[in-house]
Amino acid sequence: MHPELKTKLGSLHTRNPILTASGCYGYGEEYSDVADAVHLGGIVTKSISPVRWYGNSPPRLAETGTGLINSIGLANVGADSFKTEIAPRLKSVNTKIIVSIAGKTIDDYELVVQKLEDANNIDGYELNISCPNVKEGGMAFSQNPSITEKLVKRVRKLTKRWIAAKLTPNVTKISEGALAAEAGGADAVSLINTLVGMAVDYRSRSPKIATITGGYSGPPVKPIALAKVWEVYNAVKIPIIGIGGITTWQDVLEFMIVGASAVQIGTALFTDPQLPEKINKRLIQYLEEEEIGAICEIIGTLRTDRPYNLGVPG
Amino acid sequence: MKFIDNARVIRNHKIRQDIHSMWLESPLICQNSSPGQFVHLRVNNSFSPLLRRPLSIGRVHGNELELVWRIVGKGTEILAEAKEGESVDLLGPLGKPYSISEHLETAILVAGGLGLPPLTYLYEKLIAAGVKTQLLLGVLNENSIPLSDKDPLFGSILITSEEGELFRRGLVTEPVIDSLQNLENNGGIGKTSLYSCGPWGLIKALKKIVPHMKLLSAEVSLEQQMGCGIGICQGCAVPTEDDNDPFQLVCKDGPVFPLNEVRIPDAS
């Protein structure tokens, strides 16, 4: 009997627990030459705003250690172009398509949903209320639980489609935001978005990206993301999508053990667009070896009664 | 069409000081690439360094391609250690190549330092197509020439050097002006294209010279810190001269751009 990788995020069922994080897989088709979407549980698109956004001034990227600071500023084609030019083609992309939505105001989020409601090939929305790189809206929504609840509630009224709220880690208690999203009617929460970070060139005494600070992602953020998922898992009943620094199959298991029902891979896709396929193969192998029938069985199975002492680092 | 190919290292050697050259076997990329395009490569199988490194495709001979780079950090240092027979993960060919008009009779190729490799590829292609082609290289001194003096191509390049006495002393823009003026005087300028790759200082100088000449076309190749390499992350944006469309992506809209569309960043 082949172990089962299927997972459920409320009403959204995916063939495996690996989705692509917003901003890291384009609008869905771009990687089709080199990676087949059939290996993905789902794709979360680049965030879509009501009109085209051009993004922030360059430079927009700084690799720092084994992490990445970005300040793209949500450059995207806008809801109308997405609907007429891109969405129809997504029929050929064989996985669930979650459209990420961004806005400067709550009205913006409503506007995008209204524009996309009758577009085909969309399986749900992820509300990006946590981008650290825009002046208006963005992360500020997710930093205020009452706004989070209001925003989710207003979008909820406009659609029967699945909705997730993507939360910022740049707060004292992320579970307050998660509870607010749940109260607003979200089907799931995605966490974490990037951490506010900075890279400086000491020679020129200048910041390495034009907006001075940006969003920090990549393998170094994983321990923070795990802690945030664990905190939220102990607070809400809706499913959690864990995000932050995933590069291996073991990382996926760790996120699921602390309470994620699925994960998103982000920055690592730039380096290896075939990573989800490779990870899924290893997950199957692991489940077979451990005689676990379905990956869902490991969700939230952290054994707090028994810390595992690895001894000295290998 | 782009590919991910584990290309076998045929040869990897130091050209001088911190400049290295590697020949890799990749039929997929060689058969589908054109001069000006690049590969986005993984220096190892880990995520440290985190991102791929973009490198221009240098000369292509059959199923083998050349990459040339300067060691500037951990990634390029690891790449310099790759042994013959090992494989390097290449994503490519990526980006827009130099455009070659059917009316092209004369080509002036202007490289600044490490901008030479894509122009060596273009040079060999144009020469094979019967185009009168001049390859000019400007360097700071002999240690920054990204080609071995034993290389068969070395003698075909007109080198200008800001320091030392071994080469024509001065800036590469001086012979560029001479060549363009000759072409203008003999009526060939309208069937001449200028192709360049080099630092902002060179592009800035070309932007002052070229608008006064009635060239067939003038194109430059840019570089920028890059994430995905295929237009997804929007990380490698550069400013344009068009206020209605303020940014272009080096990876997808470039790396080759018409010279008149390129805007020099304020800090340069």
Coordinates of C-alpha atoms in Angstrom, one line a residue:
Chain A
M1 CA 0.0 0.0 0.0
H2 CA 1.5 3.4 -1.1
P3 CA 1.4 6.0 1.7
E4 CA -0.9 8.9 1.1
L5 CA 0.4 12.4 0.7
K6 CA -3.0 14.1 0.3
T7 CA -3.8 16.8 2.8
K8 CA -6.9 18.9 3.6
L9 CA -7.0 22.6 4.3
G10 CA -10.6 22.8 5.2
S11 CA -12.5 22.7 2.0
L12 CA -9.4 22.8 -0.1
H13 CA -8.0 19.3 -0.8
T14 CA -4.5 19.0 -2.3
R15 CA -2.7 16.0 -3.7
N16 CA 0.3 16.6 -1.5
P17 CA 1.3 19.1 1.2
I18 CA 3.7 21.2 -0.9
L19 CA 2.5 24.5 -2.3
T20 CA 4.6 27.2 -3.8
A21 CA 4.8 30.5 -1.8
S22 CA 3.5 33.7 -3.4
G23 CA 6.1 35.6 -5.4
C24 CA 8.3 32.5 -5.9
Y25 CA 6.4 30.7 -8.8
G26 CA 5.1 33.6 -10.9
Y27 CA 1.5 33.3 -12.0
G28 CA 1.7 29.6 -12.4
E29 CA 3.1 28.8 -15.9
E30 CA 6.6 30.3 -15.9
Y31 CA 8.5 27.2 -14.6
S32 CA 6.6 24.8 -17.0
D33 CA 9.7 24.2 -19.1
V34 CA 11.7 22.8 -16.2
A35 CA 9.2 21.6 -13.6
D36 CA 5.8 20.0 -13.9
A37 CA 3.0 21.4 -11.7
V38 CA 1.6 17.9 -11.3
H39 CA 4.1 17.4 -8.5
L40 CA 2.7 20.4 -6.5
G41 CA -0.2 20.4 -4.0
G42 CA -0.9 23.9 -5.2
I43 CA 0.5 27.2 -6.5
V44 CA 0.0 30.5 -4.7
T45 CA 0.4 33.2 -7.4
K46 CA 2.3 36.4 -7.3
S47 CA 0.1 38.9 -5.3
I48 CA -2.5 40.6 -7.5
S49 CA -3.5 44.2 -6.9
P50 CA -6.5 46.0 -8.4
V51 CA -4.3 47.7 -11.0
R52 CA -0.8 47.1 -12.3
W53 CA 1.9 47.9 -9.8
Y54 CA 5.5 48.6 -11.0
G55 CA 7.2 47.8 -7.7
N56 CA 10.1 49.5 -5.8
S57 CA 13.2 51.1 -7.1
P58 CA 16.2 48.8 -7.6
P59 CA 18.3 47.3 -6.1
R60 CA 15.6 45.0 -4.8
L61 CA 17.6 41.9 -3.7
A62 CA 20.5 41.3 -1.4
E63 CA 21.8 37.8 -0.6
T64 CA 23.0 37.8 3.0
G65 CA 24.6 34.7 4.5
T66 CA 22.3 31.9 3.5
G67 CA 19.2 34.2 3.5
L68 CA 17.8 36.7 1.1
I69 CA 16.5 40.2 1.6
N70 CA 14.0 41.4 -0.9
S71 CA 12.1 44.6 -1.5
I72 CA 10.1 44.0 -4.7
G73 CA 7.1 46.0 -3.7
L74 CA 4.5 43.7 -5.1
A75 CA 5.2 44.4 -8.8
N76 CA 2.4 42.6 -10.6
V77 CA 0.2 42.9 -13.8
G78 CA -3.0 43.9 -12.0
A79 CA -6.3 42.1 -11.7
D80 CA -7.7 42.8 -15.2
S81 CA -4.6 41.5 -17.0
F82 CA -4.5 38.5 -14.7
K83 CA -8.1 37.7 -15.4
T84 CA -8.1 38.1 -19.1
E85 CA -4.6 37.1 -20.1
I86 CA -3.3 34.7 -17.5
A87 CA -6.2 33.0 -15.7
P88 CA -7.6 31.3 -18.8
R89 CA -4.2 29.7 -19.5
L90 CA -4.0 28.2 -16.0
K91 CA -6.3 25.4 -17.1
S92 CA -3.2 23.7 -18.4
V93 CA -1.5 24.0 -15.1
N94 CA -2.3 20.8 -13.3
T95 CA -2.6 21.7 -9.7
K96 CA -4.7 23.9 -7.4
I97 CA -4.3 27.6 -8.1
I98 CA -4.6 30.0 -5.1
V99 CA -4.5 33.7 -6.1
S100 CA -2.7 35.9 -3.7
I101 CA -4.3 39.3 -3.3
A102 CA -2.6 42.6 -2.2
G103 CA -4.0 46.0 -1.6
K104 CA -3.4 49.4 -0.1
T105 CA -6.9 49.5 1.5
I106 CA -9.6 47.0 2.4
D107 CA -11.5 48.2 -0.6
D108 CA -8.6 47.1 -2.8
Y109 CA -8.9 43.5 -1.6
E110 CA -12.7 43.6 -2.2
L111 CA -12.1 45.0 -5.7
V112 CA -9.7 42.2 -6.7
V113 CA -12.0 39.5 -5.5
Q114 CA -14.9 41.2 -7.3
K115 CA -12.9 41.3 -10.5
L116 CA -11.8 37.6 -10.2
E117 CA -15.0 36.0 -8.9
D118 CA -16.1 34.9 -12.4
A119 CA -12.6 34.0 -13.6
N120 CA -12.1 30.3 -14.1
N121 CA -9.3 28.1 -12.9
I122 CA -9.0 29.7 -9.4
D123 CA -9.4 27.4 -6.4
G124 CA -9.0 30.0 -3.7
Y125 CA -7.5 33.3 -2.5
E126 CA -4.7 34.0 -0.1
L127 CA -4.9 37.5 1.4
N128 CA -1.4 39.0 1.5
I129 CA -1.9 41.3 4.5
S130 CA 1.8 40.9 5.5
C131 CA 4.1 42.4 2.9
P132 CA 6.8 44.4 4.6
N133 CA 7.8 46.3 1.4
V134 CA 4.9 48.6 0.6
K135 CA 4.2 52.0 2.2
E136 CA 0.4 51.6 2.5
G137 CA -1.4 48.6 3.7
G138 CA 0.7 45.5 3.4
M139 CA 2.1 44.3 6.7
A140 CA 0.2 47.0 8.7
F141 CA -3.1 45.0 8.2
S142 CA -1.7 41.9 9.7
Q143 CA -0.1 43.8 12.6
N144 CA -3.5 44.9 13.7
P145 CA -5.9 42.0 14.7
S146 CA -9.1 44.1 14.5
I147 CA -8.2 45.2 10.9
T148 CA -7.3 41.6 10.0
E149 CA -10.7 40.4 11.2
K150 CA -12.6 43.2 9.4
L151 CA -10.7 42.7 6.2
V152 CA -11.2 38.9 6.2
K153 CA -14.9 39.4 7.0
R154 CA -15.5 41.8 4.2
V155 CA -13.8 39.5 1.6
R156 CA -15.6 36.5 3.1
K157 CA -18.9 38.2 2.2
L158 CA -17.9 38.5 -1.4
T159 CA -16.9 34.9 -2.2
K160 CA -17.6 31.3 -1.5
R161 CA -14.1 30.4 -2.6
W162 CA -11.5 29.2 -0.1
I163 CA -9.7 32.0 1.7
A164 CA -6.4 32.0 3.6
A165 CA -4.9 35.0 5.4
K166 CA -1.1 35.3 5.2
L167 CA 0.3 36.6 8.5
T168 CA 3.3 38.6 9.4
P169 CA 5.8 37.4 12.0
N170 CA 6.7 41.1 12.7
V171 CA 4.4 41.2 15.8
T172 CA 4.7 40.3 19.4
K173 CA 1.9 37.6 19.3
I174 CA 1.1 36.1 15.9
S175 CA -1.7 34.0 17.4
E176 CA -3.8 37.2 17.9
G177 CA -3.7 37.8 14.2
A178 CA -4.5 34.1 13.5
L179 CA -7.5 34.2 15.9
A180 CA -8.7 37.4 14.2
A181 CA -8.5 35.8 10.7
E182 CA -10.4 32.8 12.1
A183 CA -13.0 35.0 13.6
G184 CA -13.3 36.8 10.2
G185 CA -14.1 33.6 8.5
A186 CA -10.8 32.5 6.9
D187 CA -10.6 28.9 5.9
A188 CA -6.9 28.7 6.8
V189 CA -3.9 30.8 7.8
S190 CA -0.5 30.9 6.0
L191 CA 2.6 31.8 8.0
I192 CA 5.1 33.3 8.1
N193 CA 5.6 36.1 5.5
T194 CA 9.1 37.6 5.6
L195 CA 10.8 39.2 8.6
V196 CA 11.9 42.8 8.4
G197 CA 15.6 42.7 7.7
M198 CA 18.5 44.9 6.6
A199 CA 21.8 44.5 4.8
V200 CA 24.5 47.2 4.8
D201 CA 27.6 47.7 2.8
Y202 CA 30.1 49.0 5.3
R203 CA 32.5 50.3 2.6
S204 CA 30.0 52.7 1.1
R205 CA 27.9 52.9 4.3
S206 CA 24.8 52.4 2.2
P207 CA 21.9 49.9 2.4
K208 CA 22.1 47.1 -0.1
I209 CA 18.5 47.6 -1.2
A210 CA 16.9 50.8 -2.2
T211 CA 14.1 50.8 0.5
I212 CA 16.8 50.4 3.2
T213 CA 14.9 47.5 5.0
G214 CA 13.2 44.6 3.3
G215 CA 11.8 41.1 3.8
Y216 CA 14.2 38.4 5.0
S217 CA 13.6 34.9 3.9
G218 CA 15.5 31.6 3.3
P219 CA 16.8 28.8 5.5
P220 CA 17.8 31.0 8.5
V221 CA 14.1 32.0 9.2
K222 CA 13.0 28.4 9.7
P223 CA 13.3 28.2 13.5
I224 CA 11.3 31.4 13.8
A225 CA 8.6 30.1 11.4
L226 CA 8.4 26.8 13.3
A227 CA 7.9 28.7 16.6
K228 CA 5.2 30.8 15.1
V229 CA 3.3 27.8 13.6
W230 CA 3.5 26.1 16.9
E231 CA 2.1 29.2 18.7
V232 CA -0.8 29.5 16.2
Y233 CA -1.5 25.7 16.3
N234 CA -2.2 26.0 19.9
A235 CA -4.6 28.9 19.4
V236 CA -6.8 28.3 16.4
K237 CA -8.9 25.4 15.0
I238 CA -8.5 26.3 11.3
P239 CA -5.7 24.6 9.3
I240 CA -2.2 26.2 9.1
I241 CA 0.1 26.4 6.1
G242 CA 3.6 26.6 7.3
I243 CA 6.1 28.8 5.4
G244 CA 9.7 29.8 6.1
G245 CA 13.1 28.5 5.0
I246 CA 12.0 25.0 3.8
T247 CA 14.7 23.3 1.6
T248 CA 14.4 19.6 2.6
W249 CA 11.8 16.8 3.2
Q250 CA 12.8 16.8 6.9
D251 CA 11.9 20.5 7.1
V252 CA 8.4 19.7 5.7
L253 CA 8.0 17.0 8.4
E254 CA 9.0 19.4 11.1
F255 CA 6.5 22.0 10.1
M256 CA 3.7 19.4 10.0
I257 CA 4.7 18.0 13.4
V258 CA 4.3 21.4 15.0
G259 CA 0.9 21.8 13.5
A260 CA 1.0 22.7 9.8
S261 CA -1.4 20.8 7.5
A262 CA 0.6 21.9 4.5
V263 CA 3.6 24.0 3.7
Q264 CA 4.8 26.5 1.1
I265 CA 8.2 26.5 -0.4
G266 CA 9.5 30.0 -1.4
T267 CA 13.0 31.2 -1.8
A268 CA 14.5 27.7 -2.4
L269 CA 12.5 27.4 -5.6
F270 CA 14.7 30.1 -7.3
T271 CA 17.6 27.7 -6.8
D272 CA 15.8 24.5 -7.4
P273 CA 12.4 24.7 -9.1
Q274 CA 12.2 20.8 -9.0
L275 CA 12.5 20.8 -5.2
P276 CA 8.9 19.9 -4.5
E277 CA 9.0 16.8 -6.7
K278 CA 12.3 15.7 -5.0
I279 CA 10.8 16.3 -1.5
N280 CA 7.6 14.4 -2.2
K281 CA 9.6 11.4 -3.3
R282 CA 11.6 11.4 -0.1
L283 CA 8.4 11.9 2.0
I284 CA 6.9 8.8 0.4
Q285 CA 10.0 6.9 1.2
Y286 CA 10.0 8.1 4.8
L287 CA 6.3 7.2 5.3
E288 CA 7.0 3.7 3.9
E289 CA 9.9 3.1 6.1
E290 CA 8.1 4.3 9.2
E291 CA 4.9 2.4 8.1
I292 CA 2.8 5.6 8.3
G293 CA -0.2 5.3 6.0
A294 CA -0.8 9.0 5.4
I295 CA 1.2 12.1 6.0
C296 CA -1.8 13.8 7.7
E297 CA -1.2 11.5 10.6
I298 CA 1.8 13.5 11.6
I299 CA 0.1 16.9 11.8
G300 CA 0.4 18.3 15.3
T301 CA 2.2 15.3 16.8
L302 CA 4.9 17.2 18.6
R303 CA 5.8 15.3 21.8
T304 CA 6.3 18.1 24.3
D305 CA 6.7 15.5 27.0
R306 CA 9.9 14.2 25.5
P307 CA 12.5 16.6 24.3
Y308 CA 15.0 14.8 22.0
N309 CA 18.6 15.4 23.1
L310 CA 20.8 15.1 20.0
G311 CA 23.9 15.5 22.1
V312 CA 26.8 17.3 20.5
P313 CA 26.3 18.8 17.0
G314 CA 27.1 16.4 14.2
Chain B
M1 CA 12.8 26.8 -24.3
K2 CA 14.9 26.6 -21.2
F3 CA 16.5 23.6 -19.5
I4 CA 18.0 22.5 -16.3
D5 CA 21.1 20.5 -17.3
N6 CA 23.8 18.9 -15.3
A7 CA 26.7 19.9 -17.5
R8 CA 30.0 18.1 -17.3
V9 CA 33.1 20.1 -16.6
I10 CA 35.5 19.7 -19.5
R11 CA 38.1 22.1 -18.3
N12 CA 38.3 24.6 -15.4
H13 CA 41.4 26.8 -15.1
K14 CA 42.6 30.1 -13.8
I15 CA 43.3 32.7 -16.6
R16 CA 45.0 35.2 -14.4
Q17 CA 44.9 36.3 -10.7
D18 CA 41.2 35.9 -9.7
I19 CA 39.7 35.3 -13.2
H20 CA 38.7 31.8 -14.2
S21 CA 37.4 30.1 -17.3
M22 CA 35.4 26.9 -17.5
W23 CA 34.3 24.8 -20.5
L24 CA 31.2 22.7 -19.9
E25 CA 29.5 20.1 -22.0
S26 CA 25.8 20.9 -22.5
P27 CA 24.2 19.9 -25.9
L28 CA 20.8 21.2 -24.7
I29 CA 22.0 24.7 -23.9
C30 CA 24.6 25.0 -26.6
Q31 CA 22.1 24.0 -29.4
N32 CA 19.5 26.4 -28.1
S33 CA 21.5 29.5 -27.1
S34 CA 22.5 32.7 -28.9
P35 CA 25.1 35.3 -28.0
G36 CA 24.0 37.6 -25.2
Q37 CA 22.1 34.9 -23.3
F38 CA 23.2 33.6 -19.9
V39 CA 23.0 30.6 -17.7
H40 CA 21.9 30.7 -14.0
L41 CA 24.1 28.1 -12.3
R42 CA 24.2 26.3 -9.0
V43 CA 27.7 26.2 -7.6
N44 CA 26.9 23.1 -5.5
N45 CA 24.0 20.9 -4.4
S46 CA 23.3 22.7 -1.1
F47 CA 21.5 25.9 -0.4
S48 CA 24.7 27.6 0.7
P49 CA 25.2 29.9 -1.1
L50 CA 21.5 30.3 -1.3
L51 CA 21.0 31.6 -4.9
R52 CA 22.1 30.6 -8.3
R53 CA 24.7 32.8 -10.0
P54 CA 24.0 34.3 -13.4
L55 CA 26.9 34.1 -15.9
S56 CA 27.0 35.1 -19.6
I57 CA 27.5 32.3 -22.0
G58 CA 30.9 32.8 -23.5
R59 CA 32.1 31.0 -26.6
V60 CA 30.2 28.0 -27.8
H61 CA 32.1 25.3 -29.7
G62 CA 29.9 22.4 -30.7
N63 CA 28.3 21.1 -27.6
E64 CA 30.7 22.9 -25.2
L65 CA 30.3 26.3 -23.8
E66 CA 32.6 28.7 -21.9
L67 CA 32.0 30.6 -18.7
V68 CA 34.4 33.2 -17.5
W69 CA 34.1 34.9 -14.1
R70 CA 36.1 36.8 -11.4
I71 CA 36.1 35.4 -7.9
V72 CA 34.1 38.0 -5.9
G73 CA 32.6 35.8 -3.1
K74 CA 31.9 32.4 -1.9
G75 CA 29.8 31.2 -4.9
T76 CA 32.4 32.1 -7.5
E77 CA 35.1 30.7 -5.3
I78 CA 33.4 27.3 -5.1
L79 CA 32.9 27.3 -8.8
A80 CA 36.6 27.8 -9.3
E81 CA 37.2 24.6 -7.4
A82 CA 35.0 22.4 -9.7
K83 CA 37.0 19.5 -11.1
E84 CA 37.0 18.0 -14.6
G85 CA 34.3 15.4 -14.9
E86 CA 32.1 16.9 -12.2
S87 CA 28.8 18.4 -13.1
V88 CA 27.4 21.8 -12.7
D89 CA 23.6 22.5 -12.6
L90 CA 22.8 25.0 -15.3
L91 CA 19.5 26.7 -15.9
G92 CA 19.4 28.2 -19.4
P93 CA 19.7 29.5 -21.9
L94 CA 18.0 32.6 -20.4
G95 CA 17.3 36.1 -21.5
K96 CA 17.2 38.0 -24.8
P97 CA 20.2 37.7 -27.0
Y98 CA 21.9 40.4 -29.1
S99 CA 19.8 41.1 -32.2
I100 CA 21.5 40.6 -35.6
S101 CA 19.9 42.5 -38.4
E102 CA 19.8 40.9 -41.9
H103 CA 21.2 44.3 -43.2
L104 CA 24.2 44.0 -40.9
E105 CA 27.6 44.4 -42.7
T106 CA 29.9 45.7 -40.0
A107 CA 29.8 45.1 -36.2
I108 CA 31.7 46.9 -33.5
L109 CA 31.9 44.9 -30.3
V110 CA 32.9 46.9 -27.2
A111 CA 33.8 45.0 -24.0
G112 CA 34.7 46.5 -20.7
G113 CA 36.7 44.1 -18.5
L114 CA 34.6 41.1 -17.5
G115 CA 32.0 42.1 -20.2
L116 CA 34.2 40.3 -22.8
P117 CA 32.8 36.7 -22.7
P118 CA 29.4 37.2 -24.4
L119 CA 31.1 39.3 -27.0
T120 CA 33.6 36.6 -27.8
Y121 CA 30.6 34.3 -28.5
L122 CA 29.0 37.0 -30.7
Y123 CA 32.4 37.7 -32.4
E124 CA 32.9 34.1 -33.5
K125 CA 29.3 33.9 -34.7
L126 CA 29.5 37.1 -36.8
I127 CA 32.8 36.2 -38.3
A128 CA 31.4 32.9 -39.4
A129 CA 28.5 34.7 -40.9
G130 CA 30.8 36.9 -42.9
V131 CA 30.2 40.1 -41.0
K132 CA 33.1 42.5 -40.8
T133 CA 33.6 42.5 -37.0
Q134 CA 35.9 44.4 -34.7
L135 CA 36.3 43.3 -31.1
L136 CA 37.5 46.0 -28.7
L137 CA 38.3 45.5 -25.1
G138 CA 39.0 48.1 -22.4
V139 CA 40.7 47.0 -19.2
L140 CA 42.3 48.7 -16.2
N141 CA 45.6 46.7 -16.6
E142 CA 46.8 43.4 -18.0
N143 CA 45.7 41.6 -14.9
S144 CA 42.0 42.3 -15.7
I145 CA 42.0 40.8 -19.2
P146 CA 39.5 37.9 -19.1
L147 CA 41.3 35.9 -21.8
S148 CA 44.6 34.1 -21.7
D149 CA 47.3 35.5 -24.0
K150 CA 47.8 32.0 -25.3
D151 CA 44.1 31.9 -26.5
P152 CA 43.8 31.8 -30.3
L153 CA 41.3 34.7 -30.0
F154 CA 43.7 36.9 -28.1
G155 CA 45.4 38.3 -31.2
S156 CA 42.1 39.3 -32.8
I157 CA 41.2 41.7 -30.0
L158 CA 42.2 45.4 -29.9
I159 CA 43.0 46.0 -26.2
T160 CA 43.1 49.4 -24.6
S161 CA 44.5 49.6 -21.0
E162 CA 44.2 52.5 -18.5
E163 CA 47.5 51.4 -16.9
G164 CA 50.8 50.0 -18.2
E165 CA 52.6 50.0 -21.6
L166 CA 51.7 46.6 -23.1
F167 CA 48.6 47.8 -24.9
R168 CA 47.1 50.9 -26.4
R169 CA 47.0 53.3 -23.4
G170 CA 43.6 54.9 -22.7
L171 CA 39.9 54.2 -22.8
V172 CA 38.2 51.8 -25.1
T173 CA 35.9 54.5 -26.2
E174 CA 38.7 56.2 -28.1
P175 CA 39.1 53.4 -30.7
V176 CA 35.3 53.1 -30.7
I177 CA 35.0 56.7 -31.8
D178 CA 37.7 56.3 -34.4
S179 CA 36.0 53.2 -35.9
L180 CA 32.6 54.9 -36.0
Q181 CA 34.0 58.0 -37.6
N182 CA 35.7 56.0 -40.3
L183 CA 32.5 54.2 -41.0
E184 CA 30.6 57.5 -41.1
N185 CA 33.2 58.9 -43.6
N186 CA 33.0 55.9 -45.9
G187 CA 29.2 55.6 -45.8
G188 CA 29.0 52.3 -43.9
I189 CA 27.6 53.6 -40.7
G190 CA 23.9 52.7 -41.6
K191 CA 24.8 49.0 -41.9
T192 CA 26.8 49.0 -38.7
S193 CA 25.7 47.7 -35.3
L194 CA 27.4 48.4 -32.0
Y195 CA 27.3 45.7 -29.3
S196 CA 28.6 46.2 -25.8
C197 CA 28.9 44.6 -22.4
G198 CA 30.7 46.3 -19.5
P199 CA 30.4 48.5 -16.5
W200 CA 28.1 51.5 -16.1
G201 CA 31.0 53.9 -16.9
L202 CA 31.4 52.4 -20.3
I203 CA 27.6 52.4 -21.0
K204 CA 27.5 56.1 -19.9
A205 CA 30.3 57.0 -22.3
L206 CA 28.6 55.1 -25.2
K207 CA 25.3 56.9 -24.5
K208 CA 27.2 60.1 -25.2
I209 CA 28.8 58.9 -28.4
V210 CA 26.2 56.7 -30.1
P211 CA 23.2 59.1 -30.5
H212 CA 25.3 61.2 -32.9
M213 CA 25.9 58.3 -35.2
K214 CA 23.2 56.9 -37.5
L215 CA 23.9 53.3 -36.6
L216 CA 21.7 50.3 -37.6
S217 CA 21.4 49.4 -33.9
A218 CA 23.3 49.8 -30.6
E219 CA 22.8 47.3 -27.8
V220 CA 24.3 46.7 -24.3
S221 CA 24.1 43.9 -21.9
L222 CA 23.5 44.7 -18.2
E223 CA 24.0 42.8 -15.0
Q224 CA 22.0 43.0 -11.7
Q225 CA 21.7 40.9 -8.5
M226 CA 19.3 38.2 -9.6
G227 CA 16.9 35.8 -7.9
C228 CA 15.0 33.3 -10.2
G229 CA 16.6 34.3 -13.5
I230 CA 13.4 33.8 -15.5
G231 CA 11.2 36.8 -14.7
I232 CA 9.3 35.5 -11.6
C233 CA 10.8 37.2 -8.6
Q234 CA 11.1 40.7 -10.2
G235 CA 14.3 41.1 -8.3
C236 CA 16.7 42.2 -11.1
A237 CA 14.8 45.3 -12.1
V238 CA 16.7 48.2 -13.7
P239 CA 15.2 51.7 -14.4
T240 CA 14.2 52.6 -17.9
E241 CA 13.9 56.0 -19.7
D242 CA 10.2 55.4 -20.1
D243 CA 8.2 57.0 -17.2
N244 CA 5.1 54.9 -18.1
D245 CA 7.0 51.7 -17.8
P246 CA 9.7 52.6 -15.2
F247 CA 11.4 49.2 -14.8
Q248 CA 12.7 46.3 -16.9
L249 CA 14.0 43.0 -15.8
V250 CA 17.5 42.2 -16.7
C251 CA 16.8 38.4 -16.7
K252 CA 13.7 38.5 -19.0
D253 CA 13.5 41.8 -20.8
G254 CA 17.4 41.7 -21.1
P255 CA 20.2 41.2 -20.3
V256 CA 20.6 42.8 -23.8
F257 CA 18.8 46.2 -24.2
P258 CA 18.8 48.8 -26.9
L259 CA 21.3 51.4 -25.6
N260 CA 18.7 54.2 -25.8
E261 CA 16.3 52.4 -23.4
V262 CA 18.9 52.0 -20.7
R263 CA 18.9 54.6 -17.9
I264 CA 22.1 55.1 -16.0
P265 CA 21.3 54.7 -12.2
D266 CA 21.7 57.9 -10.2
A267 CA 24.6 56.5 -8.1
S268 CA 26.7 55.7 -11.2

